[in-house]
């Protein structure tokens, strides 16, 4: 049996794919990639994600404004996102959240306001959310608790095992990237071990976060197999079993029928 993999987070609208985007995407089904979700980071990239979903049967889109890109947010952006969310194959609002890592990022107050507005939109539209949380674990948890009607995933999960358990108890999911394969990935490994496989999805976060032995190179969804193999090892199951379960988890989370 060959693996059928779901890369739940990859940015094919990113400029790193400008030279050969179609070539990379067209090769994915031959590499065992059955599904990809391409999240947006601002309105233009959300629009691009919707267009890629229209072009490739195995690509689905999420639309949202990333915390690093929210500096020029206006309330009209929410209407633009609502309209984009109604386009075919849009399965989530994302990626949205908080990023306190970069000092040049928009202010924390603005990030929180934009995060809350998009969580409210997801609840209104009954769509799941894809959350980006970097160095903002406490505030991210506090804000999602304000929206008990929301459900979502913390992508490229970087919190503690305790936080992962807390998210699962709130009905949320966590997803892991190639970081799981890094030597210094102790925290992500502990988090992956702490939560049941049924609450885990896998992703590449392409073009970033390439797994070992491609660390530092441009990533693509074909390498999600390496994330799957590492997660299977941590869970004591076969890679085939891990791919089957994470594919089913992703289909169910994003409501993509078999
Ligand atoms: Ni991302």
XYZ file of C-alpha atoms and ligand atoms in Angstrom, residues 9 11 95 155 205, ligand 1:
6
model
C -0.671 23.864 5.184
C 1.870 28.421 0.583
C -3.994 31.850 8.607
C -0.528 25.054 12.876
C 4.335 25.010 5.777
Ni 1.846 29.360 7.052
